[in-house]
Amino acid sequence: MTILALDGIHKSYGRGPSKIQVLQDVSLDIQHGEICAIVGPSGSGKSTLLTLMGLLDRPDAGRLLFEGEDIGCATADRLAALRGRRVGFVFQSFHLLSRLTALDNVALPFLYRGLSPRSCHGRAVAALERVGLGDRIHHRPEEMSGGQRQRVAVARAIVGGPALLLADEPTGNLDSESARQIIDLFNGLNADTGLTVVIVTHDPTIAGCCYRRLTMSDGRLVGCLPSGPEAAARL
Ligand SMILES: Nc1ncnc2c1ncn2[C@@H]1O[C@H](COP(=O)(O)OP(=O)(O)O)[C@@H](O)[C@H]1O
Ligand SMILES: [Mg+2]
């Protein structure tokens, strides 16, 4: 089943002479339950592509279907609701709130959903245990290593039970051992729950851990390996 279908996507920033065409005619499908890497030079449009996949922005042209729903016709409220329930994000610089404990950072998304504090708390603890931080729930980010902070961010991304996890250079600020743990975590989540994972990365080792690699260059998708029946058979 296809979770994301992009067909002829274009995206630009700016207007007039300062207009930059960032994505040009990008078409690709992501299947439910796959784990894939997006690679390519800096400035090639990887983060912009991830932003569109995560429904944080809309394409200028082309069609984007999220779980079969044409997001070109969706209201801003509908996009926000889909994003909140179906998508989790992990960023290079963690984006944790420094004054809050790990537990509160992870529980925060639920407060916006109106769940009871007890239920938010329970789910946040479970998510932190899943990422191996059950003994750090009351620590604040500054009391944790980079790898631990990123695991808190992963817990926050998965606490709501998303279908799609989008990670933009998630290991860019980590040493190789911590990077390994994050990738193992993504692979484990993918294997255990069928979570679909898309990882933007510069690191060839990490890209090598993903079964499928999409390569961007100058706003275009220039490679998609492997593809076709062989890739589908692996899902
Ligand atoms: N919000 C923005 N406003 C203007 N230009 C942007 C914006 N975001 C990205 N760009 C430009 O789009 C191009 C692609 O950026 P990006 O998607 O971040 O590439 P990558 O993640 O591959 O490094 C770059 O030239 C960048 O400067
Ligand atoms: Mg980027």
PDB file of C-alpha atoms and ligand atoms in Angstrom:
ATOM      1  CA  MET A   1       0.000   0.000   0.000  1.00  0.00           C
ATOM      2  CA  THR A   2       1.285   3.438  -0.884  1.00  0.00           C
ATOM      3  CA  ILE A   3       1.630   5.947   1.941  1.00  0.00           C
ATOM      4  CA  LEU A   4       2.991   8.801  -0.192  1.00  0.00           C
ATOM      5  CA  ALA A   5       2.565   9.320  -3.909  1.00  0.00           C
ATOM      6  CA  LEU A   6       4.258  12.341  -5.480  1.00  0.00           C
ATOM      7  CA  ASP A   7       3.599  13.075  -9.108  1.00  0.00           C
ATOM      8  CA  GLY A   8       5.326  15.889 -10.993  1.00  0.00           C
ATOM      9  CA  ILE A   9       6.039  17.985  -7.897  1.00  0.00           C
ATOM     10  CA  HIS A  10       7.486  21.490  -8.335  1.00  0.00           C
ATOM     11  CA  LYS A  11       8.468  23.872  -5.566  1.00  0.00           C
ATOM     12  CA  SER A  12      10.128  27.274  -5.647  1.00  0.00           C
ATOM     13  CA  TYR A  13      10.975  29.927  -3.074  1.00  0.00           C
ATOM     14  CA  GLY A  14      10.919  33.681  -3.576  1.00  0.00           C
ATOM     15  CA  ARG A  15       9.489  35.773  -6.397  1.00  0.00           C
ATOM     16  CA  GLY A  16      10.618  37.542  -9.524  1.00  0.00           C
ATOM     17  CA  PRO A  17      14.378  37.664 -10.107  1.00  0.00           C
ATOM     18  CA  SER A  18      15.104  36.124  -6.685  1.00  0.00           C
ATOM     19  CA  LYS A  19      12.919  33.103  -7.372  1.00  0.00           C
ATOM     20  CA  ILE A  20      14.712  29.789  -6.850  1.00  0.00           C
ATOM     21  CA  GLN A  21      13.319  26.609  -8.336  1.00  0.00           C
ATOM     22  CA  VAL A  22      14.037  24.068  -5.592  1.00  0.00           C
ATOM     23  CA  LEU A  23      12.174  20.954  -6.742  1.00  0.00           C
ATOM     24  CA  GLN A  24      11.565  20.144 -10.386  1.00  0.00           C
ATOM     25  CA  ASP A  25       9.215  17.461 -11.583  1.00  0.00           C
ATOM     26  CA  VAL A  26       9.771  15.059  -8.710  1.00  0.00           C
ATOM     27  CA  SER A  27       7.722  11.855  -8.896  1.00  0.00           C
ATOM     28  CA  LEU A  28       8.057   8.972  -6.474  1.00  0.00           C
ATOM     29  CA  ASP A  29       6.063   6.573  -4.311  1.00  0.00           C
ATOM     30  CA  ILE A  30       6.809   5.512  -0.746  1.00  0.00           C
ATOM     31  CA  GLN A  31       5.195   2.257   0.386  1.00  0.00           C
ATOM     32  CA  HIS A  32       3.785   1.586   3.850  1.00  0.00           C
ATOM     33  CA  GLY A  33       6.399  -0.238   5.920  1.00  0.00           C
ATOM     34  CA  GLU A  34       9.467   0.718   3.932  1.00  0.00           C
ATOM     35  CA  ILE A  35      12.629   2.379   5.190  1.00  0.00           C
ATOM     36  CA  CYS A  36      14.363   4.585   2.680  1.00  0.00           C
ATOM     37  CA  ALA A  37      17.187   7.101   2.506  1.00  0.00           C
ATOM     38  CA  ILE A  38      17.299  10.360   0.558  1.00  0.00           C
ATOM     39  CA  VAL A  39      20.839  11.353  -0.379  1.00  0.00           C
ATOM     40  CA  GLY A  40      22.393  14.121  -2.474  1.00  0.00           C
ATOM     41  CA  PRO A  41      24.563  17.223  -2.188  1.00  0.00           C
ATOM     42  CA  SER A  42      23.786  20.141   0.072  1.00  0.00           C
ATOM     43  CA  GLY A  43      21.227  22.440  -1.559  1.00  0.00           C
ATOM     44  CA  SER A  44      19.800  19.714  -3.796  1.00  0.00           C
ATOM     45  CA  GLY A  45      16.328  20.003  -2.248  1.00  0.00           C
ATOM     46  CA  LYS A  46      16.291  17.102   0.244  1.00  0.00           C
ATOM     47  CA  SER A  47      14.916  19.086   3.193  1.00  0.00           C
ATOM     48  CA  THR A  48      12.343  20.787   0.981  1.00  0.00           C
ATOM     49  CA  LEU A  49      11.185  17.403  -0.265  1.00  0.00           C
ATOM     50  CA  LEU A  50      10.879  16.148   3.316  1.00  0.00           C
ATOM     51  CA  THR A  51       8.882  19.260   4.251  1.00  0.00           C
ATOM     52  CA  LEU A  52       6.365  18.467   1.519  1.00  0.00           C
ATOM     53  CA  MET A  53       6.225  14.776   2.477  1.00  0.00           C
ATOM     54  CA  GLY A  54       5.481  15.840   6.062  1.00  0.00           C
ATOM     55  CA  LEU A  55       2.672  18.186   4.973  1.00  0.00           C
ATOM     56  CA  LEU A  56       4.457  21.208   6.428  1.00  0.00           C
ATOM     57  CA  ASP A  57       4.154  22.959   3.082  1.00  0.00           C
ATOM     58  CA  ARG A  58       2.402  22.423  -0.253  1.00  0.00           C
ATOM     59  CA  PRO A  59       3.875  21.959  -3.703  1.00  0.00           C
ATOM     60  CA  ASP A  60       3.442  24.750  -6.281  1.00  0.00           C
ATOM     61  CA  ALA A  61       2.450  22.200  -8.889  1.00  0.00           C
ATOM     62  CA  GLY A  62       2.008  18.463  -9.124  1.00  0.00           C
ATOM     63  CA  ARG A  63       0.010  16.047  -7.037  1.00  0.00           C
ATOM     64  CA  LEU A  64       0.785  14.703  -3.588  1.00  0.00           C
ATOM     65  CA  LEU A  65      -1.362  11.924  -2.160  1.00  0.00           C
ATOM     66  CA  PHE A  66      -0.983  11.050   1.517  1.00  0.00           C
ATOM     67  CA  GLU A  67      -2.548   7.646   2.230  1.00  0.00           C
ATOM     68  CA  GLY A  68      -4.590   8.171  -0.910  1.00  0.00           C
ATOM     69  CA  GLU A  69      -5.841  11.624   0.062  1.00  0.00           C
ATOM     70  CA  ASP A  70      -5.046  14.440  -2.368  1.00  0.00           C
ATOM     71  CA  ILE A  71      -3.488  17.080  -0.156  1.00  0.00           C
ATOM     72  CA  GLY A  72      -3.903  19.701  -2.876  1.00  0.00           C
ATOM     73  CA  CYS A  73      -7.599  19.787  -1.932  1.00  0.00           C
ATOM     74  CA  ALA A  74      -7.091  19.665   1.848  1.00  0.00           C
ATOM     75  CA  THR A  75      -7.667  22.674   4.090  1.00  0.00           C
ATOM     76  CA  ALA A  76      -4.885  23.945   6.349  1.00  0.00           C
ATOM     77  CA  ASP A  77      -6.749  22.449   9.331  1.00  0.00           C
ATOM     78  CA  ARG A  78      -6.961  19.077   7.644  1.00  0.00           C
ATOM     79  CA  LEU A  79      -3.225  19.154   6.868  1.00  0.00           C
ATOM     80  CA  ALA A  80      -2.419  20.048  10.475  1.00  0.00           C
ATOM     81  CA  ALA A  81      -4.627  17.219  11.746  1.00  0.00           C
ATOM     82  CA  LEU A  82      -3.075  14.668   9.379  1.00  0.00           C
ATOM     83  CA  ARG A  83       0.415  15.847  10.245  1.00  0.00           C
ATOM     84  CA  GLY A  84      -0.266  15.711  13.981  1.00  0.00           C
ATOM     85  CA  ARG A  85      -1.661  12.190  13.930  1.00  0.00           C
ATOM     86  CA  ARG A  86       0.137  10.452  11.097  1.00  0.00           C
ATOM     87  CA  VAL A  87       3.620  12.017  10.854  1.00  0.00           C
ATOM     88  CA  GLY A  88       6.560  12.210  13.252  1.00  0.00           C
ATOM     89  CA  PHE A  89       9.623  14.408  12.642  1.00  0.00           C
ATOM     90  CA  VAL A  90      13.222  14.141  13.823  1.00  0.00           C
ATOM     91  CA  PHE A  91      15.731  16.932  13.069  1.00  0.00           C
ATOM     92  CA  GLN A  92      19.506  17.225  13.143  1.00  0.00           C
ATOM     93  CA  SER A  93      19.475  19.667  16.054  1.00  0.00           C
ATOM     94  CA  PHE A  94      16.916  17.732  18.161  1.00  0.00           C
ATOM     95  CA  HIS A  95      14.550  20.717  18.693  1.00  0.00           C
ATOM     96  CA  LEU A  96      13.870  19.875  22.333  1.00  0.00           C
ATOM     97  CA  LEU A  97      12.626  22.455  24.816  1.00  0.00           C
ATOM     98  CA  SER A  98      15.532  23.030  27.176  1.00  0.00           C
ATOM     99  CA  ARG A  99      13.494  23.878  30.279  1.00  0.00           C
ATOM    100  CA  LEU A 100      11.430  20.712  30.109  1.00  0.00           C
ATOM    101  CA  THR A 101      12.355  17.205  31.209  1.00  0.00           C
ATOM    102  CA  ALA A 102      12.518  14.374  28.691  1.00  0.00           C
ATOM    103  CA  LEU A 103       9.104  13.268  29.926  1.00  0.00           C
ATOM    104  CA  ASP A 104       7.497  16.676  29.370  1.00  0.00           C
ATOM    105  CA  ASN A 105       9.148  17.110  25.969  1.00  0.00           C
ATOM    106  CA  VAL A 106       7.629  13.806  24.860  1.00  0.00           C
ATOM    107  CA  ALA A 107       4.236  14.331  26.516  1.00  0.00           C
ATOM    108  CA  LEU A 108       3.770  17.801  25.019  1.00  0.00           C
ATOM    109  CA  PRO A 109       2.258  16.711  21.675  1.00  0.00           C
ATOM    110  CA  PHE A 110      -0.591  15.072  23.596  1.00  0.00           C
ATOM    111  CA  LEU A 111      -1.480  18.112  25.592  1.00  0.00           C
ATOM    112  CA  TYR A 112      -2.549  19.613  22.258  1.00  0.00           C
ATOM    113  CA  ARG A 113      -4.781  16.625  21.633  1.00  0.00           C
ATOM    114  CA  GLY A 114      -6.681  17.088  24.852  1.00  0.00           C
ATOM    115  CA  LEU A 115      -5.816  13.715  26.384  1.00  0.00           C
ATOM    116  CA  SER A 116      -5.795  13.416  30.171  1.00  0.00           C
ATOM    117  CA  PRO A 117      -2.454  14.213  31.865  1.00  0.00           C
ATOM    118  CA  ARG A 118      -2.335  10.668  33.245  1.00  0.00           C
ATOM    119  CA  SER A 119      -2.702   9.150  29.791  1.00  0.00           C
ATOM    120  CA  CYS A 120      -0.130  11.584  28.287  1.00  0.00           C
ATOM    121  CA  HIS A 121       2.293  10.673  31.026  1.00  0.00           C
ATOM    122  CA  GLY A 122       1.827   6.932  30.537  1.00  0.00           C
ATOM    123  CA  ARG A 123       2.367   7.089  26.809  1.00  0.00           C
ATOM    124  CA  ALA A 124       5.404   9.341  27.146  1.00  0.00           C
ATOM    125  CA  VAL A 125       7.016   6.947  29.633  1.00  0.00           C
ATOM    126  CA  ALA A 126       6.365   4.026  27.290  1.00  0.00           C
ATOM    127  CA  ALA A 127       7.910   5.907  24.342  1.00  0.00           C
ATOM    128  CA  LEU A 128      10.988   6.811  26.401  1.00  0.00           C
ATOM    129  CA  GLU A 129      11.345   3.192  27.505  1.00  0.00           C
ATOM    130  CA  ARG A 130      11.115   2.138  23.857  1.00  0.00           C
ATOM    131  CA  VAL A 131      14.134   4.304  22.989  1.00  0.00           C
ATOM    132  CA  GLY A 132      16.101   3.014  25.982  1.00  0.00           C
ATOM    133  CA  LEU A 133      15.720   6.064  28.215  1.00  0.00           C
ATOM    134  CA  GLY A 134      13.402   4.697  30.894  1.00  0.00           C
ATOM    135  CA  ASP A 135      15.946   5.733  33.519  1.00  0.00           C
ATOM    136  CA  ARG A 136      16.337   9.307  32.206  1.00  0.00           C
ATOM    137  CA  ILE A 137      12.766  10.529  32.065  1.00  0.00           C
ATOM    138  CA  HIS A 138      13.276  13.338  34.585  1.00  0.00           C
ATOM    139  CA  HIS A 139      16.491  14.639  33.011  1.00  0.00           C
ATOM    140  CA  ARG A 140      16.530  17.855  31.024  1.00  0.00           C
ATOM    141  CA  PRO A 141      18.275  18.011  27.617  1.00  0.00           C
ATOM    142  CA  GLU A 142      21.372  19.733  29.022  1.00  0.00           C
ATOM    143  CA  GLU A 143      21.855  16.765  31.350  1.00  0.00           C
ATOM    144  CA  MET A 144      21.979  14.334  28.454  1.00  0.00           C
ATOM    145  CA  SER A 145      24.438  13.428  25.687  1.00  0.00           C
ATOM    146  CA  GLY A 146      23.685  14.251  22.060  1.00  0.00           C
ATOM    147  CA  GLY A 147      22.706  10.662  21.365  1.00  0.00           C
ATOM    148  CA  GLN A 148      20.316  10.639  24.336  1.00  0.00           C
ATOM    149  CA  ARG A 149      18.780  13.946  23.243  1.00  0.00           C
ATOM    150  CA  GLN A 150      18.156  12.558  19.806  1.00  0.00           C
ATOM    151  CA  ARG A 151      16.530   9.481  21.356  1.00  0.00           C
ATOM    152  CA  VAL A 152      14.214  11.794  23.310  1.00  0.00           C
ATOM    153  CA  ALA A 153      13.360  13.442  19.980  1.00  0.00           C
ATOM    154  CA  VAL A 154      12.618  10.022  18.485  1.00  0.00           C
ATOM    155  CA  ALA A 155      10.376   9.205  21.463  1.00  0.00           C
ATOM    156  CA  ARG A 156       8.515  12.480  20.887  1.00  0.00           C
ATOM    157  CA  ALA A 157       8.155  11.650  17.194  1.00  0.00           C
ATOM    158  CA  ILE A 158       6.680   8.178  17.812  1.00  0.00           C
ATOM    159  CA  VAL A 159       4.592   8.803  20.933  1.00  0.00           C
ATOM    160  CA  GLY A 160       1.421   9.471  18.950  1.00  0.00           C
ATOM    161  CA  GLY A 161       1.761   6.306  16.886  1.00  0.00           C
ATOM    162  CA  PRO A 162       2.459   7.914  13.486  1.00  0.00           C
ATOM    163  CA  ALA A 163       2.444   5.955  10.231  1.00  0.00           C
ATOM    164  CA  LEU A 164       5.382   7.923   8.815  1.00  0.00           C
ATOM    165  CA  LEU A 165       8.627   9.021  10.467  1.00  0.00           C
ATOM    166  CA  LEU A 166      10.641  11.691   8.635  1.00  0.00           C
ATOM    167  CA  ALA A 167      14.205  12.326   9.788  1.00  0.00           C
ATOM    168  CA  ASP A 168      16.334  15.160   8.390  1.00  0.00           C
ATOM    169  CA  GLU A 169      20.057  14.454   8.910  1.00  0.00           C
ATOM    170  CA  PRO A 170      19.220  12.829  12.276  1.00  0.00           C
ATOM    171  CA  THR A 171      22.811  11.793  12.936  1.00  0.00           C
ATOM    172  CA  GLY A 172      24.526  14.950  11.650  1.00  0.00           C
ATOM    173  CA  ASN A 173      25.445  16.118  15.165  1.00  0.00           C
ATOM    174  CA  LEU A 174      26.285  12.708  16.629  1.00  0.00           C
ATOM    175  CA  ASP A 175      29.401  10.596  17.069  1.00  0.00           C
ATOM    176  CA  SER A 176      29.449   7.350  15.115  1.00  0.00           C
ATOM    177  CA  GLU A 177      28.372   5.146  18.050  1.00  0.00           C
ATOM    178  CA  SER A 178      25.352   7.338  18.852  1.00  0.00           C
ATOM    179  CA  ALA A 179      24.530   7.526  15.142  1.00  0.00           C
ATOM    180  CA  ARG A 180      24.551   3.736  14.988  1.00  0.00           C
ATOM    181  CA  GLN A 181      22.094   3.579  17.911  1.00  0.00           C
ATOM    182  CA  ILE A 182      19.688   5.971  16.208  1.00  0.00           C
ATOM    183  CA  ILE A 183      19.744   3.974  12.985  1.00  0.00           C
ATOM    184  CA  ASP A 184      19.289   0.710  14.915  1.00  0.00           C
ATOM    185  CA  LEU A 185      16.329   2.339  16.620  1.00  0.00           C
ATOM    186  CA  PHE A 186      14.759   3.334  13.285  1.00  0.00           C
ATOM    187  CA  ASN A 187      15.297  -0.172  11.939  1.00  0.00           C
ATOM    188  CA  GLY A 188      13.807  -1.699  15.110  1.00  0.00           C
ATOM    189  CA  LEU A 189      10.726   0.529  14.967  1.00  0.00           C
ATOM    190  CA  ASN A 190      10.306  -0.288  11.296  1.00  0.00           C
ATOM    191  CA  ALA A 191      10.595  -4.032  11.967  1.00  0.00           C
ATOM    192  CA  ASP A 192       8.396  -4.063  15.097  1.00  0.00           C
ATOM    193  CA  THR A 193       5.559  -1.784  14.115  1.00  0.00           C
ATOM    194  CA  GLY A 194       5.806  -1.409  10.339  1.00  0.00           C
ATOM    195  CA  LEU A 195       6.550   2.290  10.783  1.00  0.00           C
ATOM    196  CA  THR A 196       7.490   3.842   7.437  1.00  0.00           C
ATOM    197  CA  VAL A 197      10.788   5.720   7.777  1.00  0.00           C
ATOM    198  CA  VAL A 198      12.363   8.264   5.406  1.00  0.00           C
ATOM    199  CA  ILE A 199      15.854   9.472   6.360  1.00  0.00           C
ATOM    200  CA  VAL A 200      17.719  12.345   4.711  1.00  0.00           C
ATOM    201  CA  THR A 201      21.414  11.703   5.228  1.00  0.00           C
ATOM    202  CA  HIS A 202      24.908  12.592   4.030  1.00  0.00           C
ATOM    203  CA  ASP A 203      26.358   9.514   5.656  1.00  0.00           C
ATOM    204  CA  PRO A 204      26.979   6.657   3.216  1.00  0.00           C
ATOM    205  CA  THR A 205      27.002   4.121   6.071  1.00  0.00           C
ATOM    206  CA  ILE A 206      23.516   5.136   7.080  1.00  0.00           C
ATOM    207  CA  ALA A 207      22.260   5.220   3.520  1.00  0.00           C
ATOM    208  CA  GLY A 208      23.727   1.727   3.165  1.00  0.00           C
ATOM    209  CA  CYS A 209      21.572   0.536   6.088  1.00  0.00           C
ATOM    210  CA  CYS A 210      18.403   1.501   4.211  1.00  0.00           C
ATOM    211  CA  TYR A 211      17.118  -0.870   1.624  1.00  0.00           C
ATOM    212  CA  ARG A 212      16.137   1.862  -0.804  1.00  0.00           C
ATOM    213  CA  ARG A 213      18.000   5.046  -1.715  1.00  0.00           C
ATOM    214  CA  LEU A 214      16.616   8.064  -3.522  1.00  0.00           C
ATOM    215  CA  THR A 215      19.215  10.470  -4.900  1.00  0.00           C
ATOM    216  CA  MET A 216      18.528  14.188  -5.387  1.00  0.00           C
ATOM    217  CA  SER A 217      20.590  16.535  -7.532  1.00  0.00           C
ATOM    218  CA  ASP A 218      19.711  20.144  -8.319  1.00  0.00           C
ATOM    219  CA  GLY A 219      16.080  19.719  -7.337  1.00  0.00           C
ATOM    220  CA  ARG A 220      15.541  16.586  -9.350  1.00  0.00           C
ATOM    221  CA  LEU A 221      15.279  12.970  -8.386  1.00  0.00           C
ATOM    222  CA  VAL A 222      18.142  11.437 -10.343  1.00  0.00           C
ATOM    223  CA  GLY A 223      18.330   7.979  -8.845  1.00  0.00           C
ATOM    224  CA  CYS A 224      16.081   5.508  -7.144  1.00  0.00           C
ATOM    225  CA  LEU A 225      17.746   2.248  -6.176  1.00  0.00           C
ATOM    226  CA  PRO A 226      16.522  -0.378  -6.185  1.00  0.00           C
ATOM    227  CA  SER A 227      13.117  -0.051  -7.750  1.00  0.00           C
ATOM    228  CA  GLY A 228      10.562  -2.160  -9.510  1.00  0.00           C
ATOM    229  CA  PRO A 229       9.428  -5.686  -8.626  1.00  0.00           C
ATOM    230  CA  GLU A 230      12.578  -6.580  -6.697  1.00  0.00           C
ATOM    231  CA  ALA A 231      12.068  -3.678  -4.276  1.00  0.00           C
ATOM    232  CA  ALA A 232       8.361  -4.383  -3.962  1.00  0.00           C
ATOM    233  CA  ALA A 233       9.045  -8.039  -3.180  1.00  0.00           C
ATOM    234  CA  ARG A 234      11.150  -7.032  -0.196  1.00  0.00           C
ATOM    235  CA  LEU A 235       8.328  -5.148   1.475  1.00  0.00           C
TER     236      LEU A 235
HETATM  237  N1  LIG B   1      12.463  28.750   3.095  1.00  0.00           N
HETATM  238  C1  LIG B   1      13.307  28.973   2.067  1.00  0.00           C
HETATM  239  N2  LIG B   1      13.339  30.166   1.439  1.00  0.00           N
HETATM  240  C2  LIG B   1      14.168  30.384   0.379  1.00  0.00           C
HETATM  241  N3  LIG B   1      14.995  29.453  -0.114  1.00  0.00           N
HETATM  242  C3  LIG B   1      15.013  28.251   0.466  1.00  0.00           C
HETATM  243  C4  LIG B   1      14.168  27.938   1.592  1.00  0.00           C
HETATM  244  N4  LIG B   1      14.406  26.650   1.940  1.00  0.00           N
HETATM  245  C5  LIG B   1      15.338  26.200   1.092  1.00  0.00           C
HETATM  246  N5  LIG B   1      15.706  27.142   0.205  1.00  0.00           N
HETATM  247  C6  LIG B   1      16.687  26.972  -0.885  1.00  0.00           C
HETATM  248  O1  LIG B   1      16.313  25.811  -1.595  1.00  0.00           O
HETATM  249  C7  LIG B   1      17.453  25.063  -2.006  1.00  0.00           C
HETATM  250  C8  LIG B   1      17.337  23.639  -1.491  1.00  0.00           C
HETATM  251  O2  LIG B   1      17.384  23.670  -0.081  1.00  0.00           O
HETATM  252  P1  LIG B   1      17.178  22.379   0.817  1.00  0.00           P
HETATM  253  O3  LIG B   1      15.882  21.742   0.471  1.00  0.00           O
HETATM  254  O4  LIG B   1      17.358  22.817   2.220  1.00  0.00           O
HETATM  255  O5  LIG B   1      18.369  21.441   0.338  1.00  0.00           O
HETATM  256  P2  LIG B   1      19.174  20.290   1.094  1.00  0.00           P
HETATM  257  O6  LIG B   1      18.354  19.845   2.263  1.00  0.00           O
HETATM  258  O7  LIG B   1      19.377  19.235   0.057  1.00  0.00           O
HETATM  259  O8  LIG B   1      20.480  20.890   1.510  1.00  0.00           O
HETATM  260  C9  LIG B   1      18.652  25.824  -1.493  1.00  0.00           C
HETATM  261  O9  LIG B   1      19.143  26.604  -2.552  1.00  0.00           O
HETATM  262  C10 LIG B   1      18.079  26.689  -0.397  1.00  0.00           C
HETATM  263  O10 LIG B   1      18.833  27.847  -0.245  1.00  0.00           O
HETATM  264 MG    MG B   2      18.792  19.871   4.275  1.00  0.00          MG
END
